[in-house]
PDB file of C-alpha atoms in Angstrom:
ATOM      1  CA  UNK A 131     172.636 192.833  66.966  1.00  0.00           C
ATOM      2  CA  UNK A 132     173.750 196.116  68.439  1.00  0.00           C
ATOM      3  CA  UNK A 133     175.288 198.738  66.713  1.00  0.00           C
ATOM      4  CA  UNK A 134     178.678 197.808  67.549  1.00  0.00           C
ATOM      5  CA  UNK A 135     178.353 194.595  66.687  1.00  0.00           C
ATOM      6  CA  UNK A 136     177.518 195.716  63.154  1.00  0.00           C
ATOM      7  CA  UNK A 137     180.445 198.064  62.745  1.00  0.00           C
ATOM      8  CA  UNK A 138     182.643 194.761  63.947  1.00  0.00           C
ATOM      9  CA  UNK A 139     181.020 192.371  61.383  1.00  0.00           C
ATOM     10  CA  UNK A 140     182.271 194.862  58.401  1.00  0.00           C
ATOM     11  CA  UNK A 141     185.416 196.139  59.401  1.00  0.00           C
ATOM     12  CA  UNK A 142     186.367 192.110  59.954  1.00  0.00           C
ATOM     13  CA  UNK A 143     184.634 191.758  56.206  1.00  0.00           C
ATOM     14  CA  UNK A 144     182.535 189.335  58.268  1.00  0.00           C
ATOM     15  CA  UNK A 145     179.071 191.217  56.770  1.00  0.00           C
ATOM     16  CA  UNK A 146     179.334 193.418  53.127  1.00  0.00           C
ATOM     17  CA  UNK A 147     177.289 195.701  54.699  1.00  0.00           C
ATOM     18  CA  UNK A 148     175.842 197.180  58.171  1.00  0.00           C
ATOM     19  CA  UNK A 149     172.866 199.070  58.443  1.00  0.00           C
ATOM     20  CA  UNK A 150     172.789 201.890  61.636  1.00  0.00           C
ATOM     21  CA  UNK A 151     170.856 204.780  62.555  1.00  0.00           C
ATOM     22  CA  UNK A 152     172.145 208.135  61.903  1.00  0.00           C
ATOM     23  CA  UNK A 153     169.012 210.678  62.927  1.00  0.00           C
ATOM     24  CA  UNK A 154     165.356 210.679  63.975  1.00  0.00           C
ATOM     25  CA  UNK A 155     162.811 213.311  62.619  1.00  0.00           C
ATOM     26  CA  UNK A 156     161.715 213.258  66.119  1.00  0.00           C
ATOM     27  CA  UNK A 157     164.700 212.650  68.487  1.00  0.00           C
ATOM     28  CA  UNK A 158     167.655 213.801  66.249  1.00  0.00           C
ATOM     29  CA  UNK A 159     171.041 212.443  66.357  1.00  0.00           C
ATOM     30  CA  UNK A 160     171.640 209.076  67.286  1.00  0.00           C
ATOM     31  CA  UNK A 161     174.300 209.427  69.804  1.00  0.00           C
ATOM     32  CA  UNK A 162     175.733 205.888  69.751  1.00  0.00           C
ATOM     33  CA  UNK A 163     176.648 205.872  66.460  1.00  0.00           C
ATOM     34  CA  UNK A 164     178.159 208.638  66.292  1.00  0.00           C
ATOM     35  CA  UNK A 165     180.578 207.496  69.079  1.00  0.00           C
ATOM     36  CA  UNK A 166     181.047 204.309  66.807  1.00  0.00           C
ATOM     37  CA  UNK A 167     182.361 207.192  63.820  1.00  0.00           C
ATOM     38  CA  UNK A 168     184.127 208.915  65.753  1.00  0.00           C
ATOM     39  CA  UNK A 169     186.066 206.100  65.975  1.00  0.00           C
ATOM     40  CA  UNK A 170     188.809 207.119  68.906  1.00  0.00           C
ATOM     41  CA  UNK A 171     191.123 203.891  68.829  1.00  0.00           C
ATOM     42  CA  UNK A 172     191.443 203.831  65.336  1.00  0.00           C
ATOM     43  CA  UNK A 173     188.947 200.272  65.616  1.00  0.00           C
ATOM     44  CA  UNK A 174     186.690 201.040  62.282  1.00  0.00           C
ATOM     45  CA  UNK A 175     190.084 202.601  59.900  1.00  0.00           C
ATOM     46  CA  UNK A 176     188.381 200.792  56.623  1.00  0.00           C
ATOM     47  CA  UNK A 177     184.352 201.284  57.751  1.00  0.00           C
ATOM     48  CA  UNK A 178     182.853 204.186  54.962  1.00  0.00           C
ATOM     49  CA  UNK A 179     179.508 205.512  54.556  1.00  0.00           C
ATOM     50  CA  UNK A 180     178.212 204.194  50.957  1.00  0.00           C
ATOM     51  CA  UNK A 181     174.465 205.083  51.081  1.00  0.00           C
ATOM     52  CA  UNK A 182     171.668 206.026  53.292  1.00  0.00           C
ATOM     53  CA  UNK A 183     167.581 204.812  53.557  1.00  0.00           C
ATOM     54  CA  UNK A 184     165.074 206.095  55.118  1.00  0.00           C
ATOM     55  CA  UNK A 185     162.115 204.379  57.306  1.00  0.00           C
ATOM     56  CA  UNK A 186     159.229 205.520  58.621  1.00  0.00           C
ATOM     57  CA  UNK A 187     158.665 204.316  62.241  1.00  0.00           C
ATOM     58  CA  UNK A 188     155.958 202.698  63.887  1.00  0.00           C
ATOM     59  CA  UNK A 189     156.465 201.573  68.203  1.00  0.00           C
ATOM     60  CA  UNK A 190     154.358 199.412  69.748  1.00  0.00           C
ATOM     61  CA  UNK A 191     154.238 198.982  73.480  1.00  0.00           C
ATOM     62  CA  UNK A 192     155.069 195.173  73.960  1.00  0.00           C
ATOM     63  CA  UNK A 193     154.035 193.145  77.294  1.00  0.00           C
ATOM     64  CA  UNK A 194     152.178 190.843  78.423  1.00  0.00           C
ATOM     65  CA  UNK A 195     148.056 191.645  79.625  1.00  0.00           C
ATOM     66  CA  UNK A 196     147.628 191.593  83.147  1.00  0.00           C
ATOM     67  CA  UNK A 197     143.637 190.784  82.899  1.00  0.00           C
ATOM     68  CA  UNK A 198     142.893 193.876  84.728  1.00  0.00           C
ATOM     69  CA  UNK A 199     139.252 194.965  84.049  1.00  0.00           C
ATOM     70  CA  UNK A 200     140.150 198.541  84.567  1.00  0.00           C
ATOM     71  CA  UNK A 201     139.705 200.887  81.088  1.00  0.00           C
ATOM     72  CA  UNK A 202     143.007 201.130  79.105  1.00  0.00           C
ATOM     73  CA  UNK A 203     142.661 204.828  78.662  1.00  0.00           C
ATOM     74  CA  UNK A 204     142.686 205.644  82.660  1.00  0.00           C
ATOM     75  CA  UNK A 205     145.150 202.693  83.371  1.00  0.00           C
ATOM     76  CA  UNK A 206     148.257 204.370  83.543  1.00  0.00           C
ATOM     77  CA  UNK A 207     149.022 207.668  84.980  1.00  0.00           C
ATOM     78  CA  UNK A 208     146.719 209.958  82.662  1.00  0.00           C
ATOM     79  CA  UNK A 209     144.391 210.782  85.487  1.00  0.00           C
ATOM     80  CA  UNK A 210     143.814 214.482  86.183  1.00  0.00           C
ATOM     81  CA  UNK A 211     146.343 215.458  89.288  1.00  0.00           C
ATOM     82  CA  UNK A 212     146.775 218.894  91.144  1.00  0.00           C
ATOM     83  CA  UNK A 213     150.502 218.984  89.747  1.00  0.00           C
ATOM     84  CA  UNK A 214     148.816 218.089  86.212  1.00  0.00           C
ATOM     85  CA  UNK A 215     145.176 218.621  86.032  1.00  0.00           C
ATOM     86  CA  UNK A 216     145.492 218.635  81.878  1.00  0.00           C
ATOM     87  CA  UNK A 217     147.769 216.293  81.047  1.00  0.00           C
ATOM     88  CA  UNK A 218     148.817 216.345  77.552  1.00  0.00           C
ATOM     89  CA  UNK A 219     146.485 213.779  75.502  1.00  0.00           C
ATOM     90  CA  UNK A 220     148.954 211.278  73.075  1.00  0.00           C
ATOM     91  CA  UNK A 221     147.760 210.483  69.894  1.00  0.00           C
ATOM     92  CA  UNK A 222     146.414 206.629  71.097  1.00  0.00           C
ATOM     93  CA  UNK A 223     145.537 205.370  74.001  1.00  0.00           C
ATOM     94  CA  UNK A 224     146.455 202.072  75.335  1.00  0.00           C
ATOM     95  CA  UNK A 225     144.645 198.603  73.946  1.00  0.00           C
ATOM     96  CA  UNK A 226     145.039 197.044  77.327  1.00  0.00           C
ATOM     97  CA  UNK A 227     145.651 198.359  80.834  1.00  0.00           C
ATOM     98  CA  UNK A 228     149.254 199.463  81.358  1.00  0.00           C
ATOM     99  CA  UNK A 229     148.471 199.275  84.992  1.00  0.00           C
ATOM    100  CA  UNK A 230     150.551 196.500  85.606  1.00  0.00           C
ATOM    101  CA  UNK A 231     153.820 197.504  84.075  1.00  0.00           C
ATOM    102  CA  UNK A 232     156.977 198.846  86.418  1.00  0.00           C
ATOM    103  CA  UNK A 233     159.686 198.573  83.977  1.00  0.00           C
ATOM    104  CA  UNK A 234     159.913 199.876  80.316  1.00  0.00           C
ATOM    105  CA  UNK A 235     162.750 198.561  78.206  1.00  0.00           C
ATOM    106  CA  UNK A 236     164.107 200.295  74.416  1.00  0.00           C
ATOM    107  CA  UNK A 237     166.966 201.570  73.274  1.00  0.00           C
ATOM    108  CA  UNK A 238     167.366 205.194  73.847  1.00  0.00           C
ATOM    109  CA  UNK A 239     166.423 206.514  70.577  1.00  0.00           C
ATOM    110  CA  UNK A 240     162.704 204.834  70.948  1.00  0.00           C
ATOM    111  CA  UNK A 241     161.813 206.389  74.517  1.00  0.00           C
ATOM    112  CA  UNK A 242     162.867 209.575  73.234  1.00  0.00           C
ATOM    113  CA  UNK A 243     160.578 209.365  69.992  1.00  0.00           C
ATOM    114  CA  UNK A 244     157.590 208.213  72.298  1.00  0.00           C
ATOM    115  CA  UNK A 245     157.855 210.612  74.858  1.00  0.00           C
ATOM    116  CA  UNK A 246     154.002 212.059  74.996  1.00  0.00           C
ATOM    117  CA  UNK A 247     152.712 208.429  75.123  1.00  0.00           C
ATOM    118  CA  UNK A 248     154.870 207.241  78.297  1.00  0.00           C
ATOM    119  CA  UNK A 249     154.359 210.536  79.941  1.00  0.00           C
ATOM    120  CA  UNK A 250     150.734 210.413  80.162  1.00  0.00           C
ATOM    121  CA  UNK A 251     150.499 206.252  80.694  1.00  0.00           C
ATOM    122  CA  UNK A 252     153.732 205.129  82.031  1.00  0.00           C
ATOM    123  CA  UNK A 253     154.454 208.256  83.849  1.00  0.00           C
ATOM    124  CA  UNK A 254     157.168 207.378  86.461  1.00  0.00           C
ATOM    125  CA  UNK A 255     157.782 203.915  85.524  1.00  0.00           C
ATOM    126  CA  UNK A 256     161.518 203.047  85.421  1.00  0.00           C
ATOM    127  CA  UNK A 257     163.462 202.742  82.193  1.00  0.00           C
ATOM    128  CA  UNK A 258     165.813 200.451  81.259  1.00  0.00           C
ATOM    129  CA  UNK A 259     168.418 201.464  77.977  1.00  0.00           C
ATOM    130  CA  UNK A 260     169.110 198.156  76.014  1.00  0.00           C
ATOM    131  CA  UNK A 261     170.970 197.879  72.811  1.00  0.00           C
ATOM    132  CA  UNK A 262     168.273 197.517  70.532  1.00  0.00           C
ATOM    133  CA  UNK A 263     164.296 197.333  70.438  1.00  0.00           C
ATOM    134  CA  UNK A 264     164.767 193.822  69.702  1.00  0.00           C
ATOM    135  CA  UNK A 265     166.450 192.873  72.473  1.00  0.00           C
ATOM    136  CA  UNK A 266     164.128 194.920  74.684  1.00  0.00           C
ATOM    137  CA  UNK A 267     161.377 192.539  73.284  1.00  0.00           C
ATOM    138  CA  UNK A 268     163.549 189.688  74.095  1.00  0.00           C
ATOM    139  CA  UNK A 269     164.026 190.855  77.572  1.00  0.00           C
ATOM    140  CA  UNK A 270     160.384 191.222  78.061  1.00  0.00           C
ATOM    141  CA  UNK A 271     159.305 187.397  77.026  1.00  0.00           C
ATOM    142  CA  UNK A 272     161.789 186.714  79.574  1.00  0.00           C
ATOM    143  CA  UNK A 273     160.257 188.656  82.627  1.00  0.00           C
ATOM    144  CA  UNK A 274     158.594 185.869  84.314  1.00  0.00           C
ATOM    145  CA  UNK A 275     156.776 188.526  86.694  1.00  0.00           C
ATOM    146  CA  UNK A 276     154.676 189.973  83.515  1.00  0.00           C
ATOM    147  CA  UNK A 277     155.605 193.801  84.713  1.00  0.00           C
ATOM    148  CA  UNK A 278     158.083 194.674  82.105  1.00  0.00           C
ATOM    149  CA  UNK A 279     157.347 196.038  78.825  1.00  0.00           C
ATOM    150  CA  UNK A 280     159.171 196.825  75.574  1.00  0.00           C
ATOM    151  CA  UNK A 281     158.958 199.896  73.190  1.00  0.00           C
ATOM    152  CA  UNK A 282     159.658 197.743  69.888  1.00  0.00           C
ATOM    153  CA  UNK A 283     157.853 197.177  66.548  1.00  0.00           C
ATOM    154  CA  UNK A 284     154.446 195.257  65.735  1.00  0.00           C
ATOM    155  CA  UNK A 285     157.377 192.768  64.038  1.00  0.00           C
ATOM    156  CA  UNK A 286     158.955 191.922  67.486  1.00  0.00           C
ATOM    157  CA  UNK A 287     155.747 191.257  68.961  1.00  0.00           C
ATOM    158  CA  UNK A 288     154.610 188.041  67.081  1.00  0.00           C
ATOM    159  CA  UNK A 289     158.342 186.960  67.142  1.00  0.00           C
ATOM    160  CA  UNK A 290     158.447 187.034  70.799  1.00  0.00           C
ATOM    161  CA  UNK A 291     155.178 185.875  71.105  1.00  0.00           C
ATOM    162  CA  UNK A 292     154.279 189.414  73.002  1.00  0.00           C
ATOM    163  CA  UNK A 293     150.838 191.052  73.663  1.00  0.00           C
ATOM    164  CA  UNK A 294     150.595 194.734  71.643  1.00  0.00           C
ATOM    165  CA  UNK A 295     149.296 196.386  75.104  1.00  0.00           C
ATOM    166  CA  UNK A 296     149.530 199.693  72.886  1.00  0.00           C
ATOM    167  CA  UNK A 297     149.863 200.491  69.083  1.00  0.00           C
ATOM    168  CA  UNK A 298     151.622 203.806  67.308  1.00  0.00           C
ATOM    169  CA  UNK A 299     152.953 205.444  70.885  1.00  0.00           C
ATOM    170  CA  UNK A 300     154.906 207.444  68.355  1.00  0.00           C
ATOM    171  CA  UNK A 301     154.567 211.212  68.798  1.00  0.00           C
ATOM    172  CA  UNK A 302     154.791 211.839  65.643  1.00  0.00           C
ATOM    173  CA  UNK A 303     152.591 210.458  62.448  1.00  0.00           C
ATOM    174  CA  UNK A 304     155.465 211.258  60.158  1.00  0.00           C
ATOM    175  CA  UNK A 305     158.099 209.919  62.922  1.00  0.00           C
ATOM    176  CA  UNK A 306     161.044 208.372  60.392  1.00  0.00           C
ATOM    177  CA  UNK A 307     164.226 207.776  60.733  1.00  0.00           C
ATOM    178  CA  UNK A 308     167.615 207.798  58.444  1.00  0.00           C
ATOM    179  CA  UNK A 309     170.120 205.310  58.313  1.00  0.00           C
ATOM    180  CA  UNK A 310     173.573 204.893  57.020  1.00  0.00           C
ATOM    181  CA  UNK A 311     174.405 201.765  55.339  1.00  0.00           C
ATOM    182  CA  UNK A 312     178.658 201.125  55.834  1.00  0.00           C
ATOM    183  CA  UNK A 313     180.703 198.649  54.022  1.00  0.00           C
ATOM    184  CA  UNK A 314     184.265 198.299  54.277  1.00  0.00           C
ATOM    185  CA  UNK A 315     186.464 200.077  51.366  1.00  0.00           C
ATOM    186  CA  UNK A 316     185.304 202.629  49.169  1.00  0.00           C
ATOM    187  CA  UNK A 317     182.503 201.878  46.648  1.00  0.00           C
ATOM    188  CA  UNK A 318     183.908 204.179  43.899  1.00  0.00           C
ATOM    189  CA  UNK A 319     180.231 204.057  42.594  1.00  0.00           C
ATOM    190  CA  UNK A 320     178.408 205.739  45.876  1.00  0.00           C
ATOM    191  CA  UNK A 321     177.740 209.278  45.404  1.00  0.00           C
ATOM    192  CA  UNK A 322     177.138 209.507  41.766  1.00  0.00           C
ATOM    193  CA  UNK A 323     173.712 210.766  41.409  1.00  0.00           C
ATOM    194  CA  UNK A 324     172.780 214.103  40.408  1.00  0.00           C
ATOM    195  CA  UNK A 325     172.269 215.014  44.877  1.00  0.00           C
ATOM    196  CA  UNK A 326     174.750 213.951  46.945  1.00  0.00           C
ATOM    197  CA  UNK A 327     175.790 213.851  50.258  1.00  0.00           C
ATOM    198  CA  UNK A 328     179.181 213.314  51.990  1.00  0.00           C
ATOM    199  CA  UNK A 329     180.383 213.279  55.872  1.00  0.00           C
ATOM    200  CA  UNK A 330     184.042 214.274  57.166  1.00  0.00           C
ATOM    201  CA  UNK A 331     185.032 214.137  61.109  1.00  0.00           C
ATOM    202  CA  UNK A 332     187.778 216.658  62.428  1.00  0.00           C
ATOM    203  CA  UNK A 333     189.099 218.076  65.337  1.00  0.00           C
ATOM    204  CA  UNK A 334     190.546 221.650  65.915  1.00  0.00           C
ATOM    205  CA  UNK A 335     192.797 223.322  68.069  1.00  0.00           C
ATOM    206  CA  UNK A 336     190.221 224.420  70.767  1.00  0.00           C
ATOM    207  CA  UNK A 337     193.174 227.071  71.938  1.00  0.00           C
ATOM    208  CA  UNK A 338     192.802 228.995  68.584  1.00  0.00           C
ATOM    209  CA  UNK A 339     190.415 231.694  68.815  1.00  0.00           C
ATOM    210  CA  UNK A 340     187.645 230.808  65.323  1.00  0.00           C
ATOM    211  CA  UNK A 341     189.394 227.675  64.362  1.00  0.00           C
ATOM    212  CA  UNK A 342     186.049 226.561  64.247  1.00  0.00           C
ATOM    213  CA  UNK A 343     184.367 229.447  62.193  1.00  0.00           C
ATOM    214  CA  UNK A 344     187.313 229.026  59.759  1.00  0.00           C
ATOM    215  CA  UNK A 345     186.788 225.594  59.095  1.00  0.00           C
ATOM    216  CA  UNK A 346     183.629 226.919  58.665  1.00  0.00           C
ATOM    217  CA  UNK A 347     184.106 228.740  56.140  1.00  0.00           C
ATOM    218  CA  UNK A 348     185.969 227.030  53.889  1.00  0.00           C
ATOM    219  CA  UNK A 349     182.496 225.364  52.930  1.00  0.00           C
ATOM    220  CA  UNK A 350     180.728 228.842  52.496  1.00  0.00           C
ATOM    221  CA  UNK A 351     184.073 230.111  50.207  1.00  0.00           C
ATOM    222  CA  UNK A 352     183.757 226.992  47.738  1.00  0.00           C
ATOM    223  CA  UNK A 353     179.534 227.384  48.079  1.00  0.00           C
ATOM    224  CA  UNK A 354     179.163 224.039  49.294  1.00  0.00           C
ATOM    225  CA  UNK A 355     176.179 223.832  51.611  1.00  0.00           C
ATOM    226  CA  UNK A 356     176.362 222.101  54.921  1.00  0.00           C
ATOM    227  CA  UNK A 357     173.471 219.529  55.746  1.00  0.00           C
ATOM    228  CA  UNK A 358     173.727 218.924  59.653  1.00  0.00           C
ATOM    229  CA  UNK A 359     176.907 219.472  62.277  1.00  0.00           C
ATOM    230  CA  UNK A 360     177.544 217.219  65.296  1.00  0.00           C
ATOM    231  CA  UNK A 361     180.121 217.145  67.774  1.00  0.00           C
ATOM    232  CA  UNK A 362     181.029 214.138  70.263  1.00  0.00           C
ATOM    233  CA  UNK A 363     183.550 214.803  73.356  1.00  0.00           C
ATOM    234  CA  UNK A 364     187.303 213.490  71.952  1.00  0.00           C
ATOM    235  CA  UNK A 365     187.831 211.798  75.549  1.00  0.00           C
ATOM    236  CA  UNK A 366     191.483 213.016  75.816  1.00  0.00           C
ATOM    237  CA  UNK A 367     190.836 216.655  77.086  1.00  0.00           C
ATOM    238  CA  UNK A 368     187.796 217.765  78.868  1.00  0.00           C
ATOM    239  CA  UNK A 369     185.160 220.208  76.587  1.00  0.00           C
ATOM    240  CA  UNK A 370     187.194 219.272  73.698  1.00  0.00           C
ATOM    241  CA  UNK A 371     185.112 217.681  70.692  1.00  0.00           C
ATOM    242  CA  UNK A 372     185.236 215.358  67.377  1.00  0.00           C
ATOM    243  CA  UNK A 373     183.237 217.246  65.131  1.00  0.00           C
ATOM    244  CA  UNK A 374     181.021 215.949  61.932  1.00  0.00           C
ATOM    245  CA  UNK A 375     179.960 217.775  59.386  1.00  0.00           C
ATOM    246  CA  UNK A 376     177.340 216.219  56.473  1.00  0.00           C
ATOM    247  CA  UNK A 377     177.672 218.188  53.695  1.00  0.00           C
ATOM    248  CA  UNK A 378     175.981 218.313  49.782  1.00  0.00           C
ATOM    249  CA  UNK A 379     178.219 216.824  47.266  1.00  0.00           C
ATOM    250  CA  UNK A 380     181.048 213.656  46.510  1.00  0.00           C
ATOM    251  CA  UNK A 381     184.759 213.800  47.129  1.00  0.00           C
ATOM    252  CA  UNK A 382     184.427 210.685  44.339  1.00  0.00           C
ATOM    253  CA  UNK A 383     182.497 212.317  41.620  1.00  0.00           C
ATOM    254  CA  UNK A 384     183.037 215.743  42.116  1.00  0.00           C
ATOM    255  CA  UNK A 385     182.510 217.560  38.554  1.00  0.00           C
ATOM    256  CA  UNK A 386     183.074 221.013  39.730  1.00  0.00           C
ATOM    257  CA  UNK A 387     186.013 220.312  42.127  1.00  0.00           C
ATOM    258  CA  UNK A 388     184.639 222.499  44.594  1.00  0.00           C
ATOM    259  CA  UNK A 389     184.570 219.248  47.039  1.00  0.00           C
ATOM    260  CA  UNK A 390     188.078 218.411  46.969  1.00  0.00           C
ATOM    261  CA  UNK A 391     189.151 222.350  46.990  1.00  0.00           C
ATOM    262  CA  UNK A 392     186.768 222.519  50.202  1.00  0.00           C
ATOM    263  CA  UNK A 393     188.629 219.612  51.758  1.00  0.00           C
ATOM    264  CA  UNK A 394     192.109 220.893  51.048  1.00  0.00           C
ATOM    265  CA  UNK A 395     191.762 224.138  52.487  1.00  0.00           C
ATOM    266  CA  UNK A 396     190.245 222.843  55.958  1.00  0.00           C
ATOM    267  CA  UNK A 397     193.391 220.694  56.218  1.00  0.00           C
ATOM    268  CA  UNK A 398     195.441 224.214  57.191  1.00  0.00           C
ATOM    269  CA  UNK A 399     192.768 224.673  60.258  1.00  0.00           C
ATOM    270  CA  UNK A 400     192.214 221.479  61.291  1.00  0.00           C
ATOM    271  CA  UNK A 401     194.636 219.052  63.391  1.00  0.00           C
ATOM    272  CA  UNK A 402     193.205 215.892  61.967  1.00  0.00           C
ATOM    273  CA  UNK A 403     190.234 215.024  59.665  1.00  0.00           C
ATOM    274  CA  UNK A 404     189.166 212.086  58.280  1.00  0.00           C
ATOM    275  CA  UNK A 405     186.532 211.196  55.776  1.00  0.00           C
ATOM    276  CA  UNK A 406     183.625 209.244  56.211  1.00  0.00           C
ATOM    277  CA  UNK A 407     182.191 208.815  52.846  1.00  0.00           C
ATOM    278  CA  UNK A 408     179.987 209.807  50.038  1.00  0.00           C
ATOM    279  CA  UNK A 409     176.250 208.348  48.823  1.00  0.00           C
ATOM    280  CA  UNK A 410     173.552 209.351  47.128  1.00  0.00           C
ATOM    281  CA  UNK A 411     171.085 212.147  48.260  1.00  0.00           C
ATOM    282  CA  UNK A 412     167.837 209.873  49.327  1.00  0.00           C
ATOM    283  CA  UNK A 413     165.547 212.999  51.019  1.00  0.00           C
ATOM    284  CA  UNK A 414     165.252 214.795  47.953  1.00  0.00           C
ATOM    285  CA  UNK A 415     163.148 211.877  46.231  1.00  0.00           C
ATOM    286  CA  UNK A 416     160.833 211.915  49.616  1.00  0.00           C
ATOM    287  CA  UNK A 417     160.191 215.499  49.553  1.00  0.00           C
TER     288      UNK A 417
END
């Protein structure tokens, strides 16, 4: 199931709850949903943020062996060239010869967090974006030729029947991921912990010189710090932008008021804002 499939299932109250990816420690934003949030023809009006998880992340390289007798670790594209005559050394090496493979299939998000690996072993190979790692495993036990491959997890290899040609092709040990979890409604419960965490989308006039910087800083007058900003293009006018702003503290349980008094002073700089809901701080228990 892609992410828009999950955004569908709640807003129709077909699922409670959707889980999507919201950022990599690796890769950072995760463009698609935020296209899904920004939410252009009004699709996803009752979809709100109610909490957040976050999971560390393993890829495998998925496939199937070739039965090539040549080493794993000088199978792919790793060998010494006058263009690159140190090429940068990934944390693993192959478990099988890569030789083989022409196509890679993932979803975005996963070639981007593996980058190091497929640069030194797959170097060149075409890529194929799919909708989830899942599916790119999927896609792979299909290939009747053998010479596709799938970044996906350890998971998606025995339920495909797949070989694990290569094993944490992360770059990163600590490689994790944060997701949102979205229900339809509010959960007048979310966001009551002692951290907390909320997410608005607006859009200014780009015409106005610092509409921007005065949105800004009606978060800095009322102290309330931002966590990450985002933009995504509105699609209506060229270079003009839906921006998203995570901030600390709940617009539902918001003792101080300083929340609400933040919201209600960005409505005179702002054409349109909408929010996106409020949860419980998560990162502060992993840190």
């Amino acid at each position: 199931m892609g992410d828009l499939d999950v955004f569908e299932a709640v807003q129709s109250g077909e699922a409670a709850l959707g889980v999507v990816p919201f950022e990599n420690s690796t890769n950072g934003a995760v463009v698609y949903t935020f296209e899904l949030l920004a939410d252009r023809h009004d699709r996803f009006l009752d979809v709100t943020v109610c909490a957040e998880a976050y999971l560390d992340v393993s890829h495998c390289l998925l496939g199937k062996k070739c039965g090539s007798t040549d080493s794993p670790d000088l199978s792919g594209a790793c060998t010494p060239t006058m263009s690159s005559p140190n090429p940068l050394k990934p944390r693993v090496s192959p478990l099988h010869s890569v030789k083989h493979v022409k196509r890679l299939l993932s979803h975005p998000q996963a070639f981007g967090q593996c980058e190091t690996f497929l640069g030194v072993y797959l170097k060149g190979v075409e890529r194929v974006d799919v909708s989830s790692t899942s599916r790119a495993a999927e896609m792979v036990k299909e290939d009747t030729t053998g010479t596709s491959a799938a970044i996906a997890s350890i998971l998606a290899a025995k339920v495909h029947d797949l070989d694990v040609l290569a094993k944490g092709i992360e770059d990163r040990e600590d490689n994790t991921t944060r997701f949102l979890i979205i229900r339809k409604g509010v959960d007048k419960q979310a966001g009551s912990a002692e951290k907390t965490k909320s997410l608005i989308s607006f859009k200014v006039d780009h015409g106005t010189p610092g509409a921007l910087a005065s949105v800004l800083h009606c978060f800095q007058m009322y102290g309330i710090n931002l966590t990450s900003i985002n933009s995504r293009p509105t699609k209506v006018v060229p270079f003009q932008y839906i921006f998203f702003v995570e901030f600390e503290g709940s617009k539902l349980h918001d003792l101080t008021g300083m929340v609400n008094k933040t919201l209600d002073a960005l409505e005179s700089y702002v054409q349109s804002w909408r929010w996106l809901g409020s949860w419980d701080d998560k990162l502060k228990k992993r840190i």
